[in-house]
XYZ file of C-alpha atoms in Angstrom:
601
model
C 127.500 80.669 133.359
C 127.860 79.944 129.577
C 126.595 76.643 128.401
C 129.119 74.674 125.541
C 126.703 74.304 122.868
C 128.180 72.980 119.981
C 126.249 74.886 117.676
C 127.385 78.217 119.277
C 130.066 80.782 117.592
C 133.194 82.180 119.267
C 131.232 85.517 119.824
C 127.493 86.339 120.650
C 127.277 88.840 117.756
C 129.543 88.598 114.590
C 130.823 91.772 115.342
C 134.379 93.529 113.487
C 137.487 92.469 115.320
C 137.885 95.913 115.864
C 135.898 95.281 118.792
C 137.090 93.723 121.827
C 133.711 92.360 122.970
C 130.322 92.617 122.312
C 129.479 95.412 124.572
C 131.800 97.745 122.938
C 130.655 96.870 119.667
C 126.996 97.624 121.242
C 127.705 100.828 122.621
C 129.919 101.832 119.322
C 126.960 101.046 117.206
C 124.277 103.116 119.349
C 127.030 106.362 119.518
C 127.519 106.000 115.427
C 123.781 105.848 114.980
C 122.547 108.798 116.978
C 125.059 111.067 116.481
C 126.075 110.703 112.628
C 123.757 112.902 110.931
C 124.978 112.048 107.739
C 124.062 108.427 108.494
C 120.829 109.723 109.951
C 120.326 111.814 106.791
C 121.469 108.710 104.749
C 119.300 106.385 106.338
C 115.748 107.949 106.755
C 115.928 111.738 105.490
C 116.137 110.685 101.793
C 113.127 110.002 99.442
C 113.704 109.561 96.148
C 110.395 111.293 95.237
C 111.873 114.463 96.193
C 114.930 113.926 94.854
C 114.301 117.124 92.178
C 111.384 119.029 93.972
C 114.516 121.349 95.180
C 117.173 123.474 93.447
C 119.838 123.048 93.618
C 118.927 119.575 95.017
C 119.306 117.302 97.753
C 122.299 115.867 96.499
C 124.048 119.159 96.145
C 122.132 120.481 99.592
C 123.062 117.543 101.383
C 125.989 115.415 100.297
C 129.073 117.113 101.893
C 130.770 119.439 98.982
C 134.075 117.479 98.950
C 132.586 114.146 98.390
C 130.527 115.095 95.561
C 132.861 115.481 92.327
C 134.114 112.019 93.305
C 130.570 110.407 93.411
C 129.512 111.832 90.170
C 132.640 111.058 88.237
C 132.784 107.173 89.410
C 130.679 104.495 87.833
C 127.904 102.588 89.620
C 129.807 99.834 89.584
C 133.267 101.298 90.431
C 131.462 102.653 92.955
C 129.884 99.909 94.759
C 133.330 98.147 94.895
C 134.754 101.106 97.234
C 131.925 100.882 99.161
C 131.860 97.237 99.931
C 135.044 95.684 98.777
C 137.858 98.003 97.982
C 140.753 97.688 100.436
C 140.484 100.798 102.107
C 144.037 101.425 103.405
C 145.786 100.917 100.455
C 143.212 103.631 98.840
C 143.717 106.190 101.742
C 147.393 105.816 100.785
C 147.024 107.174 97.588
C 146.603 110.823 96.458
C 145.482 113.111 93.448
C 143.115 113.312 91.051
C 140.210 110.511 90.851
C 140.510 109.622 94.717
C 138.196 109.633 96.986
C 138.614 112.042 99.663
C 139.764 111.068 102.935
C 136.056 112.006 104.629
C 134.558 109.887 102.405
C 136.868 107.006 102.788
C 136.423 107.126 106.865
C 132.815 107.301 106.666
C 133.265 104.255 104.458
C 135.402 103.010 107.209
C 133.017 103.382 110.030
C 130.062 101.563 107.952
C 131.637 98.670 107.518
C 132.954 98.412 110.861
C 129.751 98.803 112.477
C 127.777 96.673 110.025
C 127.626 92.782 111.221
C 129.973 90.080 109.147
C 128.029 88.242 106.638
C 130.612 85.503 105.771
C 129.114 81.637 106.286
C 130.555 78.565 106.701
C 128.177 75.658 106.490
C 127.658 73.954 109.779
C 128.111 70.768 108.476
C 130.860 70.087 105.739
C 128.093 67.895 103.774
C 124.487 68.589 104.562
C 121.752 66.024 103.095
C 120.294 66.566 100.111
C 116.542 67.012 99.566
C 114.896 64.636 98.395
C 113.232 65.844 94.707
C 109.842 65.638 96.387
C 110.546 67.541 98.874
C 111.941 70.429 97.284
C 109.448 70.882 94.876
C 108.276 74.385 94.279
C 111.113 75.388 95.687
C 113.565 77.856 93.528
C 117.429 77.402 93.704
C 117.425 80.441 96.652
C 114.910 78.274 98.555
C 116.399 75.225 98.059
C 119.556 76.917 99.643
C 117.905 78.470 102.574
C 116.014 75.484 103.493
C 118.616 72.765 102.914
C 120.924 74.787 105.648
C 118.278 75.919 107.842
C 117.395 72.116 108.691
C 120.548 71.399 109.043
C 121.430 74.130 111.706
C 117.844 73.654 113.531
C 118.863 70.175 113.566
C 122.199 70.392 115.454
C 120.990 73.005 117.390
C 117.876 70.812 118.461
C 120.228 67.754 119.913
C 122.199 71.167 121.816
C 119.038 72.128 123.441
C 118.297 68.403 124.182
C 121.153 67.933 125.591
C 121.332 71.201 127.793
C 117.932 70.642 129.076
C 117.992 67.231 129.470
C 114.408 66.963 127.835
C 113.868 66.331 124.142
C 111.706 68.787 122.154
C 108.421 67.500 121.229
C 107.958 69.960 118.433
C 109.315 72.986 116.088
C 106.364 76.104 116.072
C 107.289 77.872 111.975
C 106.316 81.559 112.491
C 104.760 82.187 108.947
C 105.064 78.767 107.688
C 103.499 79.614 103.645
C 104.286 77.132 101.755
C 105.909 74.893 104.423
C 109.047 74.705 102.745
C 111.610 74.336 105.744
C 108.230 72.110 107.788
C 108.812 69.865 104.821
C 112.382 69.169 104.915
C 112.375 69.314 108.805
C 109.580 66.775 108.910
C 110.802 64.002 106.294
C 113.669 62.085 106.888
C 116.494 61.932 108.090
C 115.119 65.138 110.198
C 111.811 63.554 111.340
C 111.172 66.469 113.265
C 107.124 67.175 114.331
C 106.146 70.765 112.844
C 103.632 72.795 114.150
C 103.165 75.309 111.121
C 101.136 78.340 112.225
C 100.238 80.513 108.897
C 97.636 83.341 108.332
C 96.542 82.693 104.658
C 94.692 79.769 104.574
C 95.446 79.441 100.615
C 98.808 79.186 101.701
C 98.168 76.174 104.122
C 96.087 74.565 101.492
C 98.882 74.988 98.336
C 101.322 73.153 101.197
C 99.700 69.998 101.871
C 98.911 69.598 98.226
C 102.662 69.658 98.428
C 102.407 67.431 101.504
C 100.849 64.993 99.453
C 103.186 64.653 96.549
C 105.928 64.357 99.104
C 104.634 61.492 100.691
C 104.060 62.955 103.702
C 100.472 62.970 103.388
C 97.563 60.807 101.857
C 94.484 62.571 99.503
C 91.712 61.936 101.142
C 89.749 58.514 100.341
C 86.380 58.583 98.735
C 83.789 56.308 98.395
C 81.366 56.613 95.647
C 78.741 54.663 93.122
C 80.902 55.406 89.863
C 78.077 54.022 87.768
C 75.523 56.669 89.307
C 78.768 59.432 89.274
C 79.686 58.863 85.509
C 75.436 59.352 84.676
C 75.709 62.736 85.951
C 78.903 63.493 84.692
C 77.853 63.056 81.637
C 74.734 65.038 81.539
C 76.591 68.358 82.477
C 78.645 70.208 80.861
C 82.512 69.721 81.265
C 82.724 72.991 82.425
C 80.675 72.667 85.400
C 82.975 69.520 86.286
C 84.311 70.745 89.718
C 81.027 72.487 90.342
C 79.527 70.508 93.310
C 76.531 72.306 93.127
C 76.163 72.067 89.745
C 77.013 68.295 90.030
C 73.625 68.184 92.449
C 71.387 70.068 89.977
C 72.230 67.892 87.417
C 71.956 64.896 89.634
C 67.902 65.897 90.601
C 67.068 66.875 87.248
C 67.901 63.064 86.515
C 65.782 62.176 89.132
C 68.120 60.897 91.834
C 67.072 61.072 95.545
C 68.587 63.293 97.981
C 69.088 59.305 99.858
C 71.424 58.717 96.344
C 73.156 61.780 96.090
C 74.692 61.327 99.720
C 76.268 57.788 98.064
C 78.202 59.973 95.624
C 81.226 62.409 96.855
C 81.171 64.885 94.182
C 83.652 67.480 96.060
C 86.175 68.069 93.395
C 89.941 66.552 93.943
C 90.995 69.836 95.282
C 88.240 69.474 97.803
C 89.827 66.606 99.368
C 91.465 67.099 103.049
C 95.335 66.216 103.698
C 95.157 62.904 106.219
C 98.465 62.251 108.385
C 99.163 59.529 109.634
C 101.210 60.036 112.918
C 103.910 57.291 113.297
C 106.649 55.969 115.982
C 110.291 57.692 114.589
C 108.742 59.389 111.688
C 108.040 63.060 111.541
C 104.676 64.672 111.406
C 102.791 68.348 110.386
C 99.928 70.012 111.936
C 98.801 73.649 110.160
C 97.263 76.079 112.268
C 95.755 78.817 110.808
C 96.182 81.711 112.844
C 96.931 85.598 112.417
C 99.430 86.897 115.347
C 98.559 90.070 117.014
C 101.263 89.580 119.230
C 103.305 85.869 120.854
C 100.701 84.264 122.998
C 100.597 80.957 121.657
C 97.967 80.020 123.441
C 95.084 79.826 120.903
C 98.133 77.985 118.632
C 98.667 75.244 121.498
C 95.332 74.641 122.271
C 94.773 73.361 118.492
C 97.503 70.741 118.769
C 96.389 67.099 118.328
C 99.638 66.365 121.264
C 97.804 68.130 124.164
C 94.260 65.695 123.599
C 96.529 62.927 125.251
C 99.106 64.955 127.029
C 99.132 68.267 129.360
C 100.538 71.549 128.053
C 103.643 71.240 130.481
C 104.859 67.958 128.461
C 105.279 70.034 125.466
C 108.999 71.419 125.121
C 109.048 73.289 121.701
C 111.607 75.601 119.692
C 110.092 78.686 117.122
C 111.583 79.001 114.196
C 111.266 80.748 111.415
C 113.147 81.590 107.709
C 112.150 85.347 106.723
C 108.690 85.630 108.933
C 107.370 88.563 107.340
C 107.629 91.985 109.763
C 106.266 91.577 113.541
C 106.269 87.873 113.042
C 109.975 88.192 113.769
C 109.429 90.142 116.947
C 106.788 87.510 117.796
C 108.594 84.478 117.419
C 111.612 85.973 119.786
C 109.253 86.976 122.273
C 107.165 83.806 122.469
C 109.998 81.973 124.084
C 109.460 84.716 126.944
C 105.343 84.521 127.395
C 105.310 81.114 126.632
C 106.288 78.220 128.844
C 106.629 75.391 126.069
C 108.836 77.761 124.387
C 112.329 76.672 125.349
C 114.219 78.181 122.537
C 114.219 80.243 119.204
C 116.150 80.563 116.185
C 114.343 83.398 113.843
C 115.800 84.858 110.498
C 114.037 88.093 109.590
C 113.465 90.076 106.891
C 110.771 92.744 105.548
C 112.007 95.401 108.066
C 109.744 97.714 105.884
C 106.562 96.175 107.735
C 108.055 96.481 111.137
C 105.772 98.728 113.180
C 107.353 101.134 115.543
C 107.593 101.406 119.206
C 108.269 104.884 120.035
C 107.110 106.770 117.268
C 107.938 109.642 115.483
C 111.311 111.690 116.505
C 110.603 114.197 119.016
C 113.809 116.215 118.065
C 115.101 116.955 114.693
C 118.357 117.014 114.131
C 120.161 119.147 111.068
C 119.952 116.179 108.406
C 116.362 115.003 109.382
C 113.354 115.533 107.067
C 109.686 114.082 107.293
C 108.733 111.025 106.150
C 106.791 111.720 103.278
C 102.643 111.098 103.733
C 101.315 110.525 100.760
C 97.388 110.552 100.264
C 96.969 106.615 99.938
C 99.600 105.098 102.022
C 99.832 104.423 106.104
C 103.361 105.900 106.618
C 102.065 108.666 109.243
C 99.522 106.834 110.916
C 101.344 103.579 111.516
C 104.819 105.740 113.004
C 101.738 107.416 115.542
C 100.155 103.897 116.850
C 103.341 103.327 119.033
C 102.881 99.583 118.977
C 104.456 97.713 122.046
C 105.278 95.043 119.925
C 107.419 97.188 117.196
C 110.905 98.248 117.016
C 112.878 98.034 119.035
C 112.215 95.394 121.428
C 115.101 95.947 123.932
C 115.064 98.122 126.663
C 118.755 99.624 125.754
C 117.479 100.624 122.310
C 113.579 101.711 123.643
C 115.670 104.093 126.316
C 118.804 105.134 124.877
C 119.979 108.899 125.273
C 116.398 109.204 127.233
C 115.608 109.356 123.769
C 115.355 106.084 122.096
C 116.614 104.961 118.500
C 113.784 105.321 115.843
C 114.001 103.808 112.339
C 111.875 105.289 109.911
C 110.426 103.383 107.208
C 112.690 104.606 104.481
C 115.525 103.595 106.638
C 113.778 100.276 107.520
C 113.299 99.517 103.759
C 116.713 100.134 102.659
C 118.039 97.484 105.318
C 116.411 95.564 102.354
C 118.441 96.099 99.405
C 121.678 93.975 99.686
C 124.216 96.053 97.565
C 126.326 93.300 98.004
C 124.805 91.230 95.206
C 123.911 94.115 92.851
C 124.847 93.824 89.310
C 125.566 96.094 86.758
C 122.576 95.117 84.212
C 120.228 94.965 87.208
C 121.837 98.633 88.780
C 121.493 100.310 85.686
C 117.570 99.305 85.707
C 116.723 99.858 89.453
C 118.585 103.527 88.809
C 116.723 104.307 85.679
C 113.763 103.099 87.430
C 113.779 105.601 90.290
C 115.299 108.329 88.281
C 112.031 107.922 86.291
C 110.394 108.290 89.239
C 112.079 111.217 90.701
C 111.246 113.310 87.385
C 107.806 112.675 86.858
C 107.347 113.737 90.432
C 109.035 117.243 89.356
C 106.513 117.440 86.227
C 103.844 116.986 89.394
C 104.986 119.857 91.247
C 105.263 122.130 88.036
C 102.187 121.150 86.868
C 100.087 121.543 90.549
C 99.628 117.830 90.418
C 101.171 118.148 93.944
C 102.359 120.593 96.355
C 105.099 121.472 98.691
C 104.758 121.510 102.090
C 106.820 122.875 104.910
C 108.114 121.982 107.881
C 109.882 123.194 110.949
C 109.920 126.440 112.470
C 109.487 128.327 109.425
C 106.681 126.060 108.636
C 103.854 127.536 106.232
C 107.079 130.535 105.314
C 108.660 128.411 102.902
C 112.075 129.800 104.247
C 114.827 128.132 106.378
C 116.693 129.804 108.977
C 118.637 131.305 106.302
C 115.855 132.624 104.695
C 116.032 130.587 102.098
C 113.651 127.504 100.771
C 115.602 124.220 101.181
C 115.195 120.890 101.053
C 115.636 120.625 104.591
C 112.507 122.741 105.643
C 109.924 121.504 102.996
C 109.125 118.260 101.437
C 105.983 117.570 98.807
C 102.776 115.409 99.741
C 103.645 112.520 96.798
C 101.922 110.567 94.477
C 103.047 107.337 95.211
C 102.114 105.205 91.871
C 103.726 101.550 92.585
C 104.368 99.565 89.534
C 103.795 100.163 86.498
C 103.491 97.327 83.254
C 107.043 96.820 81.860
C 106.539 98.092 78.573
C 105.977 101.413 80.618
C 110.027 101.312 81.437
C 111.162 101.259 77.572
C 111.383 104.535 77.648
C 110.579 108.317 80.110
C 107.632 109.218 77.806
C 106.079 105.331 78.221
C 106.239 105.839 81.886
C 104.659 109.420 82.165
C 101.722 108.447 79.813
C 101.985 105.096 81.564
C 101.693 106.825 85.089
C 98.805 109.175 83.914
C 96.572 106.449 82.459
C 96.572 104.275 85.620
C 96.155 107.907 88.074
C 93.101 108.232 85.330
C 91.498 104.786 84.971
C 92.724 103.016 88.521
C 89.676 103.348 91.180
C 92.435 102.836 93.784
C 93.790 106.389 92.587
C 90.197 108.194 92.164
C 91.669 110.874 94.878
C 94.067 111.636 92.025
C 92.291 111.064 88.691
C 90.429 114.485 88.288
C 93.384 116.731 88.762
C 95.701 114.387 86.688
C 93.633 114.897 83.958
C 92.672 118.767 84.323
C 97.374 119.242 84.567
C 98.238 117.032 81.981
C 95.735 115.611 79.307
C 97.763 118.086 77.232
C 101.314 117.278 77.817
C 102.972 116.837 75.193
C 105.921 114.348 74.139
C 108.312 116.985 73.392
C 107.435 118.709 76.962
C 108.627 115.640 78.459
C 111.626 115.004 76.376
C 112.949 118.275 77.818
C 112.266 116.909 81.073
C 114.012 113.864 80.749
C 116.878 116.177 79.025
C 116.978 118.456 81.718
C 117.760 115.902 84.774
C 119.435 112.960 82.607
C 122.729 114.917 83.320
C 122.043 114.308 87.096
C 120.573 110.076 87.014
C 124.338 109.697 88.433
C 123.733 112.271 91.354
C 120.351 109.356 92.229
C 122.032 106.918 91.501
C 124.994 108.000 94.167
C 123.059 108.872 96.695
C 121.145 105.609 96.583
C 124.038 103.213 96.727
C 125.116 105.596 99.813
C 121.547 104.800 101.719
C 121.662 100.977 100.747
C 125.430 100.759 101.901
C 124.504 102.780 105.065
C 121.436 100.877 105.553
C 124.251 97.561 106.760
C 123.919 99.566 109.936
C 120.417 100.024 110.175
C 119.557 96.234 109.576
C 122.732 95.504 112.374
C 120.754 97.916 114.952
C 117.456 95.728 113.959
C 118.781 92.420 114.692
C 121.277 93.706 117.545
C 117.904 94.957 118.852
C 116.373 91.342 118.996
C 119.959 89.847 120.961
C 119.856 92.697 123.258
C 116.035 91.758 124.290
C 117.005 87.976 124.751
C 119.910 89.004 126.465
C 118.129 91.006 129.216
C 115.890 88.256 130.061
C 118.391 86.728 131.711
C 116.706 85.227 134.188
C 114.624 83.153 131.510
C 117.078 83.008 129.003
C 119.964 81.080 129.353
C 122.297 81.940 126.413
C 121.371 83.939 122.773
C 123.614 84.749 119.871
C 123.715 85.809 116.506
C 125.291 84.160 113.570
C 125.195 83.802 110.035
C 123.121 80.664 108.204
C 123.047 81.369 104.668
C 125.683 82.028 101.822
C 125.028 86.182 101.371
C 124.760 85.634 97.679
C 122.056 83.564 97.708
C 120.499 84.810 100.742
C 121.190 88.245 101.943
C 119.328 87.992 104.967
C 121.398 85.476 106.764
C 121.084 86.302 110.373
C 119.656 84.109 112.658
C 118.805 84.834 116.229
C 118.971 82.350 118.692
C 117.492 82.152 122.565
C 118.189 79.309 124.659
C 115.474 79.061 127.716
C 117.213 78.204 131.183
């Protein structure tokens, strides 16, 4: 039986109401995704580094012939309104020149069906504001996430109370950092005990500094003889100030015992420990420093100051987490299954790029599916082969579906990322020239021998297709992936291509790369890549097309990835009492405004 919480939505998942329930939104969303190989092609067969290794190009190969004089002729902009906001009916109404066909506008259709609503309405009409020292450090995105994330724990923390008829004794942050939401959650009027469990321990440190200047921790006392301090202070030099072993030299040369030196603390003020002082009604922090292979919490619990006075079974705790980086996600969800103390979760995710994956690479390919590309210096392959248990997906209906599974590659994975929704026009226009930069010096690679192609399929090592004819669809190129570059190198194509050759040259992390750089193009010339930049300028809108398709398709990959966590809770069912999905952000700030919730019977 479903419990009233008062925190819980209408529906489990904030599915279309084109969808009577959430089982035939489920089973909607798993037939779209496996058997759409546009949106397969869309979501994990594109990489913008071989965007122009192939003639006529996999816009042209790839992008169904009546859809493209209509993407080419539209403007980013223009563009990303019929993709997100346009209303649809009124447009498949009209006829004639300019319109989008009608393919188009169902495939547009079927998108944003299948992708999850993102609208929010605070759960509160007036949440409290943070205090000033509490939000320090915090940006006006932060400040947004974490005022409503307290907030909704909150409520949802007097539900679970309330349900269970015990109180929790403490909130467990998956990927804690700074400590931002800890913070908030901790001071008043939350008062809330936080257990945050982070694997950098600069991280921990940089947060209770914060800590401090937020009250909710004192700087460590020191006692010291100031007159002996200040007489070697001022016989180094200022430089060596924070140096305690400097501090010591100096101290011995002066002649001071080893018995003296022990009278003066000279650890520097950044040296000093955090102290907190645990009180009746007030809330309180404990850091544990801890890398997660996978959600025993175990080694986490048995570090808690509570379980020196009381056993593990008193502890009754909630995970939590605002945009735990990758696993950590998976992690926090599952700890409220391996984990007795765990007696609910509410996780918001994000960097779906560094999930790992579960089943590994596609055993079948279907017409629109290409390789992901392997280039020499990156992990792509090798992570897609390790088959981690604890990657994507989680649930058993996604792990077994068709016999076959559904896989997310890490091109699709990464483009869950991109929230067209907030794109704007100066910020488009330099994220397009960006990647068209990209996509052309990769060309100059393969017509210089920088690179090479390499096929795939059953005409592998041919070069032809079943056709008998090279496409884009049975080769790929092994790609020189460069990162960033300094952002003088984006005035202009010729600053990135000599910007992109001197760090291939003079990088050690590209040494693979620096002797053949140099040996194809230490004599390029500027005009050579003027014609370059001449040659595919005419096509930037074909990129720029195609990649406002993948992000807008990509709704539906980052609905499958958090679908994926509700469907694990909800087959637990004899552990998990109720789950959901709803939104806890405002999109614009916040794209990633999903939160997943398990409550533990």
């Amino acid at each position: 039986m479903t419990i009233d919480f008062t925190a819980r939505p209408e529906k489990p998942l904030p599915y279309s109401d084109d969808f009577s329930s959430a089982d035939q939104y489920v089973d909607s969303l798993l037939d779209f995704a496996t058997n759409s190989h546009l949106f397969q092609f869309l979501c994990g067969g594109v990489h913008i580094l071989d965007f122009f290794t192939s003639e006529p190009g996999l816009f042209v190969s790839a992008v169904p012939k009546e859809w493209q004089e209509y993407l080419v002729q539209t403007e980013p902009m223009v563009l990303l309104d019929f993709l997100m906001r346009d209303d649809l009916d009124t447009l498949a109404a009209q006829t004639g020149p300019g319109q989008p066909p009608e393919t188009l506008v169902q495939y547009v259709k079927d998108i944003r069906k299948l992708s999850l609503r993102r609208s929010f309405q605070p759960s509160k009409p007036k949440l409290p504001v943070l205090p000033r020292q509490v939000a320090l450090g915090m940006n006006t995105k932060k400040v947004h996430e974490v005022t409503h994330f307290s907030g909704y724990i909150d409520r949802l923390s007097e539900d679970v109370a309330r349900v269970r008829g015990q109180e929790l004794t403490h909130l467990v942050d998956f990927g804690s950092g700074q400590n931002y939401l800890g913070r908030a959650l901790a001071s008043p009027p939350y008062n809330k005990h936080i257990v945050a469990v982070e694997s950098k321990e600069a991280n921990t440190a940089g947060a209770k500094d914060l800590d401090i200047l937020s009250g909710l921790a004192e700087r460590e006392k020191r006692i010291r003889n100031k007159k002996l301090y200040h007489r070697i202070m001022e016989s180094v030099d200022p430089s060596e100030a924070n140096d305690e072993e400097a501090l010591k030299r100096a101290a011995k040369a002066l002649g001071v015992t080893d018995e003296d030196i022990a009278t003066i603390d000279l650890r520097s003020r950044k040296e000093l420990q955090a102290t907190y002082a645990r009180e009746e009604g007030k809330g309180s922090i404990e850091y544990v420093v801890a890398k997660l292979g996978d959600a025993d919490l175990a080694p986490v619990i048995s570090q808690l100051e509570y379980t020196e006075t009381h056993s593990e079974d008193d502890l009754s705790m909630m995970a939590v987490s605002i945009h735990s980086c990758g696993n950590l996600s998976h992690y926090g969800i599952r700890s409220m299954v391996l984990n007795s103390s765990i007696h609910a979760v509410a996780i918001v995710g994000c960097c779906y790029n560094l999930l790992t994956e579960k089943l590994g690479p596609p055993t079948f390919k279907p017409c629109f599916s290409r390789p992901t590309l392997q280039p020499l210096n990156a992990r792509v392959v090798r992570e897609s082969e390790r088959r981690d248990p604890q990657g994507f997906p989680m649930s058993e209906k996604l792990s077994t579906y068709n016999d076959q599974g559904i896989r997310l590659n890490i091109t699709a994975r990464m483009m869950a990322c991109q929230a067209p929704g907030n794109w704007t026009d100066k910020e488009s226009d330099a994220f397009f020239t960006r990647h068209f930069y990209r996509a052309v010096l990769q060309r100059i690679f393969l017509d210089k021998g920088v690179i090479s192609k390499v096929y795939h399929g059953p005409s592998e090592g041919e070069g032809e297709g079943e056709d008998g004819n090279e496409s884009p669809f049975n080769f790929s190129t092994n790609p020189v992936v460069i990162g960033s570059l300094r952002k003088q190198c984006y005035t202009s194509f010729s600053a990135y291509v000599r910007g992109a050759i001197t760090k291939l040259t003079t990088n050690s992390d590209f040494s693979q790369y620096s002797q053949i750089v140099r040996e194809k193009l230490s004599d390029i010339t500027d005009e050579e890549i003027a014609k370059y930049e001449a040659a595919y300028l005419p096509r930037k809108r074909e990129l720029s097309a195609v990649w406002s398709l993948m992000a807008f398709s990509a709704c539906v990959v980052e609905s499958l990835i958090v679908t994926d966590r509700y469907l694990f809770l909800k087959e637990h069912s004899d552990i998990v009492r109720d789950c959901w999905v709803e939104t806890v952000f405002d999109y614009g700030q916040s794209p990633r405004n999903l939160v997943v919730v398990g409550i533990k019977k």
